PDB file of C-alpha atoms in Angstrom:
ATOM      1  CA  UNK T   1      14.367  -7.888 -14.301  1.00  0.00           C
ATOM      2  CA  UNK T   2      12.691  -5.214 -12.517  1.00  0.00           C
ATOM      3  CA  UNK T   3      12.545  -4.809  -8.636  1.00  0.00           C
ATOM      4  CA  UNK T   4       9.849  -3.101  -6.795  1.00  0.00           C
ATOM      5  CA  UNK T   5       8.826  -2.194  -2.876  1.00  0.00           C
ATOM      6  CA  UNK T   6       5.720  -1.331  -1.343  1.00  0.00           C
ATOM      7  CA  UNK T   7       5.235   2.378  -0.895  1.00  0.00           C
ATOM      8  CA  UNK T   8       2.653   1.190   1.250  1.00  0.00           C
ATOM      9  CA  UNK T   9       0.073  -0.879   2.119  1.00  0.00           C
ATOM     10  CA  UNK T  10      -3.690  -1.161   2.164  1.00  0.00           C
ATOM     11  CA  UNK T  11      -6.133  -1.472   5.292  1.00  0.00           C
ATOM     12  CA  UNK T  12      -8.698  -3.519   4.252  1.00  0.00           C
ATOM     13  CA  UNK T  13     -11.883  -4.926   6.087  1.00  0.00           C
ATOM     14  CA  UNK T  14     -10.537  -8.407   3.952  1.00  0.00           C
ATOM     15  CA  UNK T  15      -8.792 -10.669   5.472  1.00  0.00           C
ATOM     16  CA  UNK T  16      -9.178 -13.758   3.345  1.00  0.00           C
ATOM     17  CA  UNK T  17     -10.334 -13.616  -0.687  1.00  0.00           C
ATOM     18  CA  UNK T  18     -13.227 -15.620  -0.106  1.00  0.00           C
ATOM     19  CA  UNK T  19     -14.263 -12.352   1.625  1.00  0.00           C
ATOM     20  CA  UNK T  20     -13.888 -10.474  -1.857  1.00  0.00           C
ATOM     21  CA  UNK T  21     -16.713  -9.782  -3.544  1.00  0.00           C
ATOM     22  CA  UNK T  22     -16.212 -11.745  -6.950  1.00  0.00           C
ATOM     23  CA  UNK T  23     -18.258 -12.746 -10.136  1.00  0.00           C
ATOM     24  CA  UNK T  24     -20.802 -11.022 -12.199  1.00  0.00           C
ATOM     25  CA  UNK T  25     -22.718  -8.557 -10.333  1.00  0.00           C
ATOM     26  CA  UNK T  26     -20.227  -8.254  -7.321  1.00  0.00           C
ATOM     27  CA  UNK T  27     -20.146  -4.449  -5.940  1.00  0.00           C
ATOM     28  CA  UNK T  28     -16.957  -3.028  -5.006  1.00  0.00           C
ATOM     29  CA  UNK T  29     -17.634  -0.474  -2.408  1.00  0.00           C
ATOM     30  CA  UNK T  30     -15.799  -1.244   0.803  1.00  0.00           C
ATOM     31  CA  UNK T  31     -13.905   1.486   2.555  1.00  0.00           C
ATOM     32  CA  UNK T  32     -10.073   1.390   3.611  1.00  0.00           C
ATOM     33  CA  UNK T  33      -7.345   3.240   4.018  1.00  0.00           C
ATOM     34  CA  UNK T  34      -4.172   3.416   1.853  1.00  0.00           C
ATOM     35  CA  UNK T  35      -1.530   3.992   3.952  1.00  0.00           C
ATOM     36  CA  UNK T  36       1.451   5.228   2.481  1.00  0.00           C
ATOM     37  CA  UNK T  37       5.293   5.132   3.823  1.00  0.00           C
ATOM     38  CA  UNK T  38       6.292   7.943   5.277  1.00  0.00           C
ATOM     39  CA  UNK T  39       9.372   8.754   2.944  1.00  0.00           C
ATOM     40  CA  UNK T  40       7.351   8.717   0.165  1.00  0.00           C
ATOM     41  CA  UNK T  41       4.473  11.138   1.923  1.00  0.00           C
ATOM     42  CA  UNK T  42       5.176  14.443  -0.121  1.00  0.00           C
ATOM     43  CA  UNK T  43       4.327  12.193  -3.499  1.00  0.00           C
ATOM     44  CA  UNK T  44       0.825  12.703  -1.990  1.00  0.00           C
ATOM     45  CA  UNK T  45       1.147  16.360  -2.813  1.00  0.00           C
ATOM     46  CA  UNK T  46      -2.462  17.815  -4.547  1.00  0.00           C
ATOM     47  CA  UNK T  47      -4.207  13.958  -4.598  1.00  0.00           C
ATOM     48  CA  UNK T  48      -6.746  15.027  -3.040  1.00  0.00           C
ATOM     49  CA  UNK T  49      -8.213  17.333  -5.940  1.00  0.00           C
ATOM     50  CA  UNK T  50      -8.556  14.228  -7.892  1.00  0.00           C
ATOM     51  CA  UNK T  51     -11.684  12.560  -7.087  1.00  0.00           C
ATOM     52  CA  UNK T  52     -10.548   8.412  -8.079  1.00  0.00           C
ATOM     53  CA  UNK T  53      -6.724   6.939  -8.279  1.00  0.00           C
ATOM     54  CA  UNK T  54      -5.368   4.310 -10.054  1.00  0.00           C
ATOM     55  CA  UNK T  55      -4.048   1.722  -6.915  1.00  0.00           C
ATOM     56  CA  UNK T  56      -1.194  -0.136  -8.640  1.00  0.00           C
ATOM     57  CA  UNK T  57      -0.530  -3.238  -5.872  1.00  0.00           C
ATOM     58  CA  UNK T  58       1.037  -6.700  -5.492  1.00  0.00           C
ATOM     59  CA  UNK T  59      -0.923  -9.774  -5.164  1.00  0.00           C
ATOM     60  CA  UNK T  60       1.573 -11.107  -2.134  1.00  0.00           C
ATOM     61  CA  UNK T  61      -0.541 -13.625  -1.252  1.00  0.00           C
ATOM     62  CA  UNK T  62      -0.586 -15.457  -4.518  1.00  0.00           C
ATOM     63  CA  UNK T  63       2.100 -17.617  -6.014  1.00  0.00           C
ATOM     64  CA  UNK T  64       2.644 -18.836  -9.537  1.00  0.00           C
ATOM     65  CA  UNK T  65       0.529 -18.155 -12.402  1.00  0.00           C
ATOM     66  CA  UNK T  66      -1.522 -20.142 -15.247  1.00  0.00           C
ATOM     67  CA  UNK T  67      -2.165 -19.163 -18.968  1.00  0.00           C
ATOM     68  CA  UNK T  68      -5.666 -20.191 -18.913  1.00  0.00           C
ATOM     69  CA  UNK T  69      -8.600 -19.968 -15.844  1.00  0.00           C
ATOM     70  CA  UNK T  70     -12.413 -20.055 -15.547  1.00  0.00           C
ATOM     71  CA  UNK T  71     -13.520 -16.331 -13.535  1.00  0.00           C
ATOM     72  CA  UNK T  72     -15.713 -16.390 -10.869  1.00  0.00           C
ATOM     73  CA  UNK T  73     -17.640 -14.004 -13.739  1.00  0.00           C
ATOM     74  CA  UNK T  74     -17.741 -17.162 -16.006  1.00  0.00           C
ATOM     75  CA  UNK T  75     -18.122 -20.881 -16.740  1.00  0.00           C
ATOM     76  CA  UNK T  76     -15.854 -20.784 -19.425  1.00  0.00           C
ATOM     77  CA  UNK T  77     -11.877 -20.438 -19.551  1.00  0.00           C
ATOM     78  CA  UNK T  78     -10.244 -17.432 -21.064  1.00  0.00           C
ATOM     79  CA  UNK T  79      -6.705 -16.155 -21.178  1.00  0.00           C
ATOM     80  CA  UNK T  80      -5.275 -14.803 -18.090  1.00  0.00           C
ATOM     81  CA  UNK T  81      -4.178 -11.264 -20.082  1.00  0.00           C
ATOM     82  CA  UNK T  82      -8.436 -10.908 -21.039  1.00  0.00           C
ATOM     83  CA  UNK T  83      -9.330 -11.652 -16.842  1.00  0.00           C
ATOM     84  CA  UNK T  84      -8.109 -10.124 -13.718  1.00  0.00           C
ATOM     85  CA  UNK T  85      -6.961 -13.340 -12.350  1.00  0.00           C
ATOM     86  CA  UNK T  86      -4.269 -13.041  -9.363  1.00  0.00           C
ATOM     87  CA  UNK T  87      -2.231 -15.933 -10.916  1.00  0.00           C
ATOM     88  CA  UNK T  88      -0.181 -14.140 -13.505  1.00  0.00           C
ATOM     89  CA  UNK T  89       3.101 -13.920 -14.799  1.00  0.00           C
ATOM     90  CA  UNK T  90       3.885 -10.817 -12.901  1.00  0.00           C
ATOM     91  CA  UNK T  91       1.779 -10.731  -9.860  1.00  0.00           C
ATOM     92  CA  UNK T  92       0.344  -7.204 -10.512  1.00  0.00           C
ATOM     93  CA  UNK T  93      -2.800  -5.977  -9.166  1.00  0.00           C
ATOM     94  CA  UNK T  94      -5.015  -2.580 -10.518  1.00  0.00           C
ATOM     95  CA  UNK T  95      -8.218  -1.267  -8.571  1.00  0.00           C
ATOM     96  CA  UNK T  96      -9.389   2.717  -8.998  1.00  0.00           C
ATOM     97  CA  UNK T  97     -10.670   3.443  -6.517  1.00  0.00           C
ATOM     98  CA  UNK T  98     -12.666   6.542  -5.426  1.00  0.00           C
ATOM     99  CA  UNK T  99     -10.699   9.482  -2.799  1.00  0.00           C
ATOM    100  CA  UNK T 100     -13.166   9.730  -0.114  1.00  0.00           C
ATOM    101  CA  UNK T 101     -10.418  11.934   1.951  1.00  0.00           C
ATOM    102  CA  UNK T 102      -7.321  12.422   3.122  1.00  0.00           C
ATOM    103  CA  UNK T 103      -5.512  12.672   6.442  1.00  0.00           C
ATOM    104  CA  UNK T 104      -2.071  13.337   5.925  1.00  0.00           C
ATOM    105  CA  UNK T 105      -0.223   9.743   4.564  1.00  0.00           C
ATOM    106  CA  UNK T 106      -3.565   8.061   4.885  1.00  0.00           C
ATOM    107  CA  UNK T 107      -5.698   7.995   1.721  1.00  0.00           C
ATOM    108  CA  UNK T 108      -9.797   7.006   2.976  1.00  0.00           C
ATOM    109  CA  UNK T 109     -10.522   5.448  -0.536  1.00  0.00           C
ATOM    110  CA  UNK T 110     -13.647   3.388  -1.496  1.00  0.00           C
ATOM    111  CA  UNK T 111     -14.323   0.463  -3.638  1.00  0.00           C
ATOM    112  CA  UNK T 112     -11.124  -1.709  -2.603  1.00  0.00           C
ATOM    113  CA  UNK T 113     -10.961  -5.025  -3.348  1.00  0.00           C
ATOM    114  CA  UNK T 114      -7.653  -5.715  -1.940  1.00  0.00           C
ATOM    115  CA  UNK T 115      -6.822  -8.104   1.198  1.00  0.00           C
ATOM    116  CA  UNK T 116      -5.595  -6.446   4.536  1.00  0.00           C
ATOM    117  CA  UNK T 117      -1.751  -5.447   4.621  1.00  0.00           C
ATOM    118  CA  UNK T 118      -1.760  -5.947   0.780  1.00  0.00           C
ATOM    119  CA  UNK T 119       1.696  -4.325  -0.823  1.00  0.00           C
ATOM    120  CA  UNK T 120       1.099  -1.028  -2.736  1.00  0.00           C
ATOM    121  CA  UNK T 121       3.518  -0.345  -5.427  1.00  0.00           C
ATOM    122  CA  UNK T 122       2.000   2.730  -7.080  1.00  0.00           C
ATOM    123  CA  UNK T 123      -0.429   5.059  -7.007  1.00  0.00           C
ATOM    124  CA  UNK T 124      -1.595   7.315 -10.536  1.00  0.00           C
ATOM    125  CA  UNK T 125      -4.560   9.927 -10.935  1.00  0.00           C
ATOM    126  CA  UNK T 126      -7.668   8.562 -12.781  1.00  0.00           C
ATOM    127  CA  UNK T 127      -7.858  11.134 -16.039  1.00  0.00           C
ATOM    128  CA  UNK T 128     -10.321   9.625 -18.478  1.00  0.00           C
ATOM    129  CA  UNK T 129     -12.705   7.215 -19.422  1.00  0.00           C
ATOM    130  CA  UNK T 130     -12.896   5.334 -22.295  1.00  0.00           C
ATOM    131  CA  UNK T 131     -15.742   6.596 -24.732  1.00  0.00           C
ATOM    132  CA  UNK T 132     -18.890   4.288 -23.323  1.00  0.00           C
ATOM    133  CA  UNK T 133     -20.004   4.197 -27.380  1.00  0.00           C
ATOM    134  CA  UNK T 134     -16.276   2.580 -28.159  1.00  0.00           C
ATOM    135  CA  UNK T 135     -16.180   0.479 -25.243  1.00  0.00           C
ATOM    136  CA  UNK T 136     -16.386  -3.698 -25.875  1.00  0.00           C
ATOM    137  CA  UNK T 137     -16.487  -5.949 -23.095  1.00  0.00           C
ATOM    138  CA  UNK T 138     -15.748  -9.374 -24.602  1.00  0.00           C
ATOM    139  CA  UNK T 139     -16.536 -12.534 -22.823  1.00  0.00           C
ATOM    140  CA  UNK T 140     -17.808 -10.553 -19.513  1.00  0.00           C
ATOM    141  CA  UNK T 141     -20.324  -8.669 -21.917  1.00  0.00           C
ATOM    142  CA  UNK T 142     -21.617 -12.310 -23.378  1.00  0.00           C
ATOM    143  CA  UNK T 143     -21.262 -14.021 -19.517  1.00  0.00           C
ATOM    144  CA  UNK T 144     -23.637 -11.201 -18.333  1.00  0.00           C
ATOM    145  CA  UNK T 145     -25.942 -11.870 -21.094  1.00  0.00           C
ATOM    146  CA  UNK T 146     -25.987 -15.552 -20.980  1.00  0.00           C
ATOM    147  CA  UNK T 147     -26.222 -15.057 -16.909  1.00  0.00           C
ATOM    148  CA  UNK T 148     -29.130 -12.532 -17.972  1.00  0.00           C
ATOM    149  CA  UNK T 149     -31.064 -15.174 -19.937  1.00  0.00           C
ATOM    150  CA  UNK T 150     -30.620 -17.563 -16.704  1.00  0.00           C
ATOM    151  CA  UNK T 151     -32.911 -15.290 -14.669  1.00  0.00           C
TER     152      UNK T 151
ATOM    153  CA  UNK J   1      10.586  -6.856  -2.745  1.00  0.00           C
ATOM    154  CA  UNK J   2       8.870  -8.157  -6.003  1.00  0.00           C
ATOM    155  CA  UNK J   3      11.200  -9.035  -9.233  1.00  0.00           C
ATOM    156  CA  UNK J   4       9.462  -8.681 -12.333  1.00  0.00           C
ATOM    157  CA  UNK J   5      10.057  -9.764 -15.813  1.00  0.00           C
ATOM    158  CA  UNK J   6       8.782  -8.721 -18.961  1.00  0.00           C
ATOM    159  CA  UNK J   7       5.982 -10.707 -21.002  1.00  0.00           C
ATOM    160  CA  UNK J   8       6.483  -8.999 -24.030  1.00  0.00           C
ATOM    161  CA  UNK J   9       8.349  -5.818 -25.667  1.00  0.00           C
ATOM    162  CA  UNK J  10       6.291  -2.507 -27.552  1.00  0.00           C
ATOM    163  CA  UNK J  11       6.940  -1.746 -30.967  1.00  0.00           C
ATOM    164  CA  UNK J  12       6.395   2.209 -31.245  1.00  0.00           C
ATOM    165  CA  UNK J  13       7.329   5.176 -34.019  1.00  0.00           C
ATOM    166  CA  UNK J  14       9.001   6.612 -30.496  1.00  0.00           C
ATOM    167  CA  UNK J  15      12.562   6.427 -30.311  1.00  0.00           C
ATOM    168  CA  UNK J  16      12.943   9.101 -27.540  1.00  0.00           C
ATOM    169  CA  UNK J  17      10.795  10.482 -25.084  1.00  0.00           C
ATOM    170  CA  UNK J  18      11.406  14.131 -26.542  1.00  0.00           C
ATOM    171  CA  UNK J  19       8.784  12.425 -29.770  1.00  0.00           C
ATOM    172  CA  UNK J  20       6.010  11.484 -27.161  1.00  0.00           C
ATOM    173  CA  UNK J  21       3.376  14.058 -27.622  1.00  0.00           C
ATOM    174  CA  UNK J  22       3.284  15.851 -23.808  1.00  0.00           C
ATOM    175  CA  UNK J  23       1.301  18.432 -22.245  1.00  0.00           C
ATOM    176  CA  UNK J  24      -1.898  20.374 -22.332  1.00  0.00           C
ATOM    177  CA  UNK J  25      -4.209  18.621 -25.342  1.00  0.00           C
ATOM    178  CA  UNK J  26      -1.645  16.460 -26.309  1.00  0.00           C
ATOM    179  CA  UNK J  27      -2.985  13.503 -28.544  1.00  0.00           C
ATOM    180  CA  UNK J  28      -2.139   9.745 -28.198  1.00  0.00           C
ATOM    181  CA  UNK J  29      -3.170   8.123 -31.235  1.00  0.00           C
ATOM    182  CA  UNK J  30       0.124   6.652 -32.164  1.00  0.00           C
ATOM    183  CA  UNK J  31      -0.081   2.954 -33.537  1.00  0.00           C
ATOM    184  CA  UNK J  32       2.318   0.138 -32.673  1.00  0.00           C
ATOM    185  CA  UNK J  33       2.277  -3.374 -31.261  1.00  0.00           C
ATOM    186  CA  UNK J  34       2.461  -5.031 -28.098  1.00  0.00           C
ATOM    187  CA  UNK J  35       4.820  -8.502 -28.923  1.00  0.00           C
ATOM    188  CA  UNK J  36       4.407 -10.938 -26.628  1.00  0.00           C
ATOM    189  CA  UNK J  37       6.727 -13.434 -25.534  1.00  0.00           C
ATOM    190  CA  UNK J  38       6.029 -17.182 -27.220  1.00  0.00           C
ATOM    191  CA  UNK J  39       5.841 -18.445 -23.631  1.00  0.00           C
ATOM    192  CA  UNK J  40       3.261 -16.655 -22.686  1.00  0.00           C
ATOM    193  CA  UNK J  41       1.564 -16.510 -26.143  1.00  0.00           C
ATOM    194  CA  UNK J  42      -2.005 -18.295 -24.632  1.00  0.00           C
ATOM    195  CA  UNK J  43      -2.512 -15.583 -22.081  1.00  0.00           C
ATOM    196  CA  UNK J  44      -4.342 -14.204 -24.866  1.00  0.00           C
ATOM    197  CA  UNK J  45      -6.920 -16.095 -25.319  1.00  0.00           C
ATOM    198  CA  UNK J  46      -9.722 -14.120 -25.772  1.00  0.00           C
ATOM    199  CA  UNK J  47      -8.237 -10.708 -25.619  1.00  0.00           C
ATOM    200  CA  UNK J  48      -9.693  -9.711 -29.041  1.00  0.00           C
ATOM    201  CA  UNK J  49     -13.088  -9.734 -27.591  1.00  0.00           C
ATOM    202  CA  UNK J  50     -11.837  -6.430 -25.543  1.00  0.00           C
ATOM    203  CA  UNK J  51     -11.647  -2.998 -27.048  1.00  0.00           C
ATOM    204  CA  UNK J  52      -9.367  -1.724 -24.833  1.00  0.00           C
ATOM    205  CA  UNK J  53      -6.575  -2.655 -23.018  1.00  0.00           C
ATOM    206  CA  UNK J  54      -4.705  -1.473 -20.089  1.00  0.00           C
ATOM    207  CA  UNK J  55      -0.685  -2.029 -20.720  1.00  0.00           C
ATOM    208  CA  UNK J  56       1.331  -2.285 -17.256  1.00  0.00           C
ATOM    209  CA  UNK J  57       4.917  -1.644 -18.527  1.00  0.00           C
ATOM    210  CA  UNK J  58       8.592  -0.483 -16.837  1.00  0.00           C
ATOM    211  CA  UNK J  59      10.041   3.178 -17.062  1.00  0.00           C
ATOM    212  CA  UNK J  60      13.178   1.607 -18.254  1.00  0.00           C
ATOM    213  CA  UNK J  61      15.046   4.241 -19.542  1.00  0.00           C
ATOM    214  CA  UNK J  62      13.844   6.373 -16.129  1.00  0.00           C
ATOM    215  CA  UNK J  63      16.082   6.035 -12.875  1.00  0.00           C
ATOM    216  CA  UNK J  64      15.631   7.476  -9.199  1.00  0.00           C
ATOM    217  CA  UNK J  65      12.293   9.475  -8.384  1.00  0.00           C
ATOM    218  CA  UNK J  66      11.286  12.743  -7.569  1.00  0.00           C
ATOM    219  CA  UNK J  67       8.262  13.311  -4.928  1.00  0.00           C
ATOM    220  CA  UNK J  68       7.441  16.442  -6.471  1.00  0.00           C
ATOM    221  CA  UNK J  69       7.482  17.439 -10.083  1.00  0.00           C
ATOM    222  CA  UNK J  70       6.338  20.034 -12.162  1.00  0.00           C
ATOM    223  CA  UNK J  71       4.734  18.044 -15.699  1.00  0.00           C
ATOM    224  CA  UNK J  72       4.270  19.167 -19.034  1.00  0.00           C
ATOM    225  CA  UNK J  73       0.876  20.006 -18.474  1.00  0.00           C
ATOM    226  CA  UNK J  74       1.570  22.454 -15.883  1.00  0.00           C
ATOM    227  CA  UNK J  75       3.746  25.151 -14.751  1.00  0.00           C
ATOM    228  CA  UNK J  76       3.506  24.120 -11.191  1.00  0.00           C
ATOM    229  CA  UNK J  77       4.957  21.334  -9.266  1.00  0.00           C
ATOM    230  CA  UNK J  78       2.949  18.590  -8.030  1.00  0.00           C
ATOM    231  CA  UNK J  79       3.318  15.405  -5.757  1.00  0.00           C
ATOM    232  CA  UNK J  80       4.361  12.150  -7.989  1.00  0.00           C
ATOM    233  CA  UNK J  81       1.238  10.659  -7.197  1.00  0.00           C
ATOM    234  CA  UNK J  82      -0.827  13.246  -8.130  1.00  0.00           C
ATOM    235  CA  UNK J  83       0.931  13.192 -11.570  1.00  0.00           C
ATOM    236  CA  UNK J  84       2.221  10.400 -14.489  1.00  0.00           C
ATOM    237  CA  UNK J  85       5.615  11.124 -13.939  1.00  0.00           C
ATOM    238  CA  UNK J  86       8.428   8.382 -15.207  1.00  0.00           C
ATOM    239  CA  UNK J  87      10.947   9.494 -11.977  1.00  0.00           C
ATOM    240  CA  UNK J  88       8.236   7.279  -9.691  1.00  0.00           C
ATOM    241  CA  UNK J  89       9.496   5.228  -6.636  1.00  0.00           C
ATOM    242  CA  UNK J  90       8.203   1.939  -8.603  1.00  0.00           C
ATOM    243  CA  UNK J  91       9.203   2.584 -12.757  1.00  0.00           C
ATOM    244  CA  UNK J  92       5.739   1.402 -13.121  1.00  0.00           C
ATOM    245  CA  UNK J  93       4.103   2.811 -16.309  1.00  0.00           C
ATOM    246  CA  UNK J  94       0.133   2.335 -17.283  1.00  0.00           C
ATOM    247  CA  UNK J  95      -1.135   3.035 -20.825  1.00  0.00           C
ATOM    248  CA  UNK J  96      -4.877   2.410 -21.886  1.00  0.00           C
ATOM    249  CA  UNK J  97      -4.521   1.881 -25.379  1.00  0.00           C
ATOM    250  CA  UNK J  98      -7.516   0.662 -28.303  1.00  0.00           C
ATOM    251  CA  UNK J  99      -6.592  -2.441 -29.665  1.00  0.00           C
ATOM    252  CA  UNK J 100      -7.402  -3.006 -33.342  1.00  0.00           C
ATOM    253  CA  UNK J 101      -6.164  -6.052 -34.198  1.00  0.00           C
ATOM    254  CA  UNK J 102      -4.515  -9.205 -33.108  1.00  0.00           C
ATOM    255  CA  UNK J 103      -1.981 -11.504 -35.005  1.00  0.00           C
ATOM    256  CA  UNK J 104      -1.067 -14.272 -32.880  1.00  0.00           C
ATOM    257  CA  UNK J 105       0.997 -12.666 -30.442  1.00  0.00           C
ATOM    258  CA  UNK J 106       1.186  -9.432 -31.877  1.00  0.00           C
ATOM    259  CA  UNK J 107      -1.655  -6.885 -30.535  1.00  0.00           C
ATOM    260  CA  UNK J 108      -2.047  -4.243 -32.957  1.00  0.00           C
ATOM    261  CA  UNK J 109      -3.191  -1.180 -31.033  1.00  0.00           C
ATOM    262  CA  UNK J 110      -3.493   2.766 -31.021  1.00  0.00           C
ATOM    263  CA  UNK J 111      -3.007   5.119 -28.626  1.00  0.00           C
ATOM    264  CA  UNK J 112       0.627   4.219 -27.164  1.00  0.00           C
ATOM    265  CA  UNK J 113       2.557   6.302 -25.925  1.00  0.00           C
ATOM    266  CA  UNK J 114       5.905   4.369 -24.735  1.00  0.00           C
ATOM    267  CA  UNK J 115       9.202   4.097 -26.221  1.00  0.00           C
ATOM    268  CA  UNK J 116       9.959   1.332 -28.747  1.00  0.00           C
ATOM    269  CA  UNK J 117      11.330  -1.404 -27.241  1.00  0.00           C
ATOM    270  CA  UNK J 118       9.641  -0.748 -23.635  1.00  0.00           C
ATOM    271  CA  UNK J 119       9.351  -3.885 -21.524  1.00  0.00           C
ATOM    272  CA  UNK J 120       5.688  -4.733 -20.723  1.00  0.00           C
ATOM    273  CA  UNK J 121       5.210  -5.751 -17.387  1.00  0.00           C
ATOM    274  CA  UNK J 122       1.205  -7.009 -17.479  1.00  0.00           C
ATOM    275  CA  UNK J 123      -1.940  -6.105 -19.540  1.00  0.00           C
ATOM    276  CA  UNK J 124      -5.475  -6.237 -18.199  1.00  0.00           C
ATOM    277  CA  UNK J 125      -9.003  -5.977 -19.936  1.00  0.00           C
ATOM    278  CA  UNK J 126     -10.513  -2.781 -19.749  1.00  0.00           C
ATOM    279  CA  UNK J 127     -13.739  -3.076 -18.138  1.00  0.00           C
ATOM    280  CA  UNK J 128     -15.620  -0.220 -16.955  1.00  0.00           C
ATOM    281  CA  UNK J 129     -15.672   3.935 -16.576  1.00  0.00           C
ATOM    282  CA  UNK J 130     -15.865   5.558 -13.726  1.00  0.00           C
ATOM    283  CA  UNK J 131     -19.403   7.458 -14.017  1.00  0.00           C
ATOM    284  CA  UNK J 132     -18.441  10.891 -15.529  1.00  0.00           C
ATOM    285  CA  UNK J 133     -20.168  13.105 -13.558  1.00  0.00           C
ATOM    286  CA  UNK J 134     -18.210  11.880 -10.445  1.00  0.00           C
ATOM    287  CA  UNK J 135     -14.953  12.316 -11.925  1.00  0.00           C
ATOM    288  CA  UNK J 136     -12.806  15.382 -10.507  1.00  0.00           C
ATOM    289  CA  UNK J 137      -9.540  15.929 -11.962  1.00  0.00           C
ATOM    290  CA  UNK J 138      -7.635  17.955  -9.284  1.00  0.00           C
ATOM    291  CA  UNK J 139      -4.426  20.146 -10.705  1.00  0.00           C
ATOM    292  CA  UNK J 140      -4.780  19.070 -14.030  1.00  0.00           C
ATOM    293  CA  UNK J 141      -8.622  20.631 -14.763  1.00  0.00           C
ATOM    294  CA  UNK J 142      -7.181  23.698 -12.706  1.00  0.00           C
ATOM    295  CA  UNK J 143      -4.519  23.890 -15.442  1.00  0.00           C
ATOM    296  CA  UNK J 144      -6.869  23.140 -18.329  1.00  0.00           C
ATOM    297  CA  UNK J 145      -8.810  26.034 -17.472  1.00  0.00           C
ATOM    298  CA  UNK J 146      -5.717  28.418 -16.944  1.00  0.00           C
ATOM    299  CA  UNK J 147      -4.462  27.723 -20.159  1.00  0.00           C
ATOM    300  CA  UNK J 148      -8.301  28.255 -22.156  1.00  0.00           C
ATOM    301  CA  UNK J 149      -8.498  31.587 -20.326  1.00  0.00           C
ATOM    302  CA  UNK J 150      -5.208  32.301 -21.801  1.00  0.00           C
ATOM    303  CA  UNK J 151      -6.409  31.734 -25.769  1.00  0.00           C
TER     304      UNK J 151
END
């Protein structure tokens, strides 16, 4: 068993997940801050040269976990390992996000999808994409068409 | 505090960290599997549809953390958070790895770069790039360029 604490938290204009922006389509650009303790400050050291993080966080507000769910990006159920449903067996959250600025322990970051007060566990430079040409999408990729052939 | 267990174990060529290619140019095309745990087996569902997958695993042969660090890929030192560092305040560990096959609960993949028998923590769908010409990569291009002036 592994234990983990916040290193910080998130301030998020969210205060409830039906405020998230969810399903196909949804835009992720709200602003907040990611405050960071301040013992762990001087890990901040150079961040700001790199233009989007990797925000590692806890979903704290969710309990328990199921195998299978239906998105809010489908109609269909999938395995919780192929979605980023809150309800998994370790209640782990990932968002990059883009480094608007920074003010000392406070990170201004963009594109947070996180509630208000939500528990950061880790923070990691974004270094690379994926090749687009290599890149497969699974069910999202045949949701979007299907949603596509809807309009 | 959050407790977290493992859903699943990888099986990699890497015994030791001293075998993980590091540094400058290093390549991660290393093949192993991801084995996960029979009682999570139907978290899967699905997951073959993805090309890539993002593997949330534990440092577990890491302990204590250093805010500042000077990695492989550098000769200067560097905040934690600015870097991939294993000595993090939270052993948390991300990989994005192809995957190329799947056999019940075995996901055949390449690009790993963790030691055999590394606890996974969580694995997500990889689902989009961050648009390239918006990506900065702080110390790390800085580096990059130090070392090609070098040749």
């Amino acid at each position: 068993m592994f234990s983990m604490n916040a290193i910080g938290y998130v301030r998020s204009p969210f205060q409830k997940t039906t405020e998230v922006p969810k399903g196909l389509g949804a835009k992720h650009e709200a602003e907040g801050i990611l405050e960071i303790r301040e013992e762990f400050g001087a890990g901040l050291t150079d961040i700001e040269g790199f233009s989007h993080l990797i925000v590692i966080w806890a979903f704290d507000r969710s309990s328990g976990f199921d195998l299978m769910g239906t998105p809010p990006s489908d109609d269909r159920p999938h395995g919780v390992f192929a979605t980023r449903s809150p309800r998994r067996p370790n209640p782990i959250g990932l968002t990059v996000v883009e480094l608007t600025g920074r003010d000392g322990r406070m990170l201004h970051v963009r594109g947070i999808d996180m509630l208000d007060g939500t528990a950061i566990l880790d923070i990691k430079p974004y270094l690379s994409n994926v090749p687009s040409e290599r890149l497969r999408r699974g069910w999202l990729a045949e949701a979007e068409e299907r949603a596509e052939k809807r309009i």
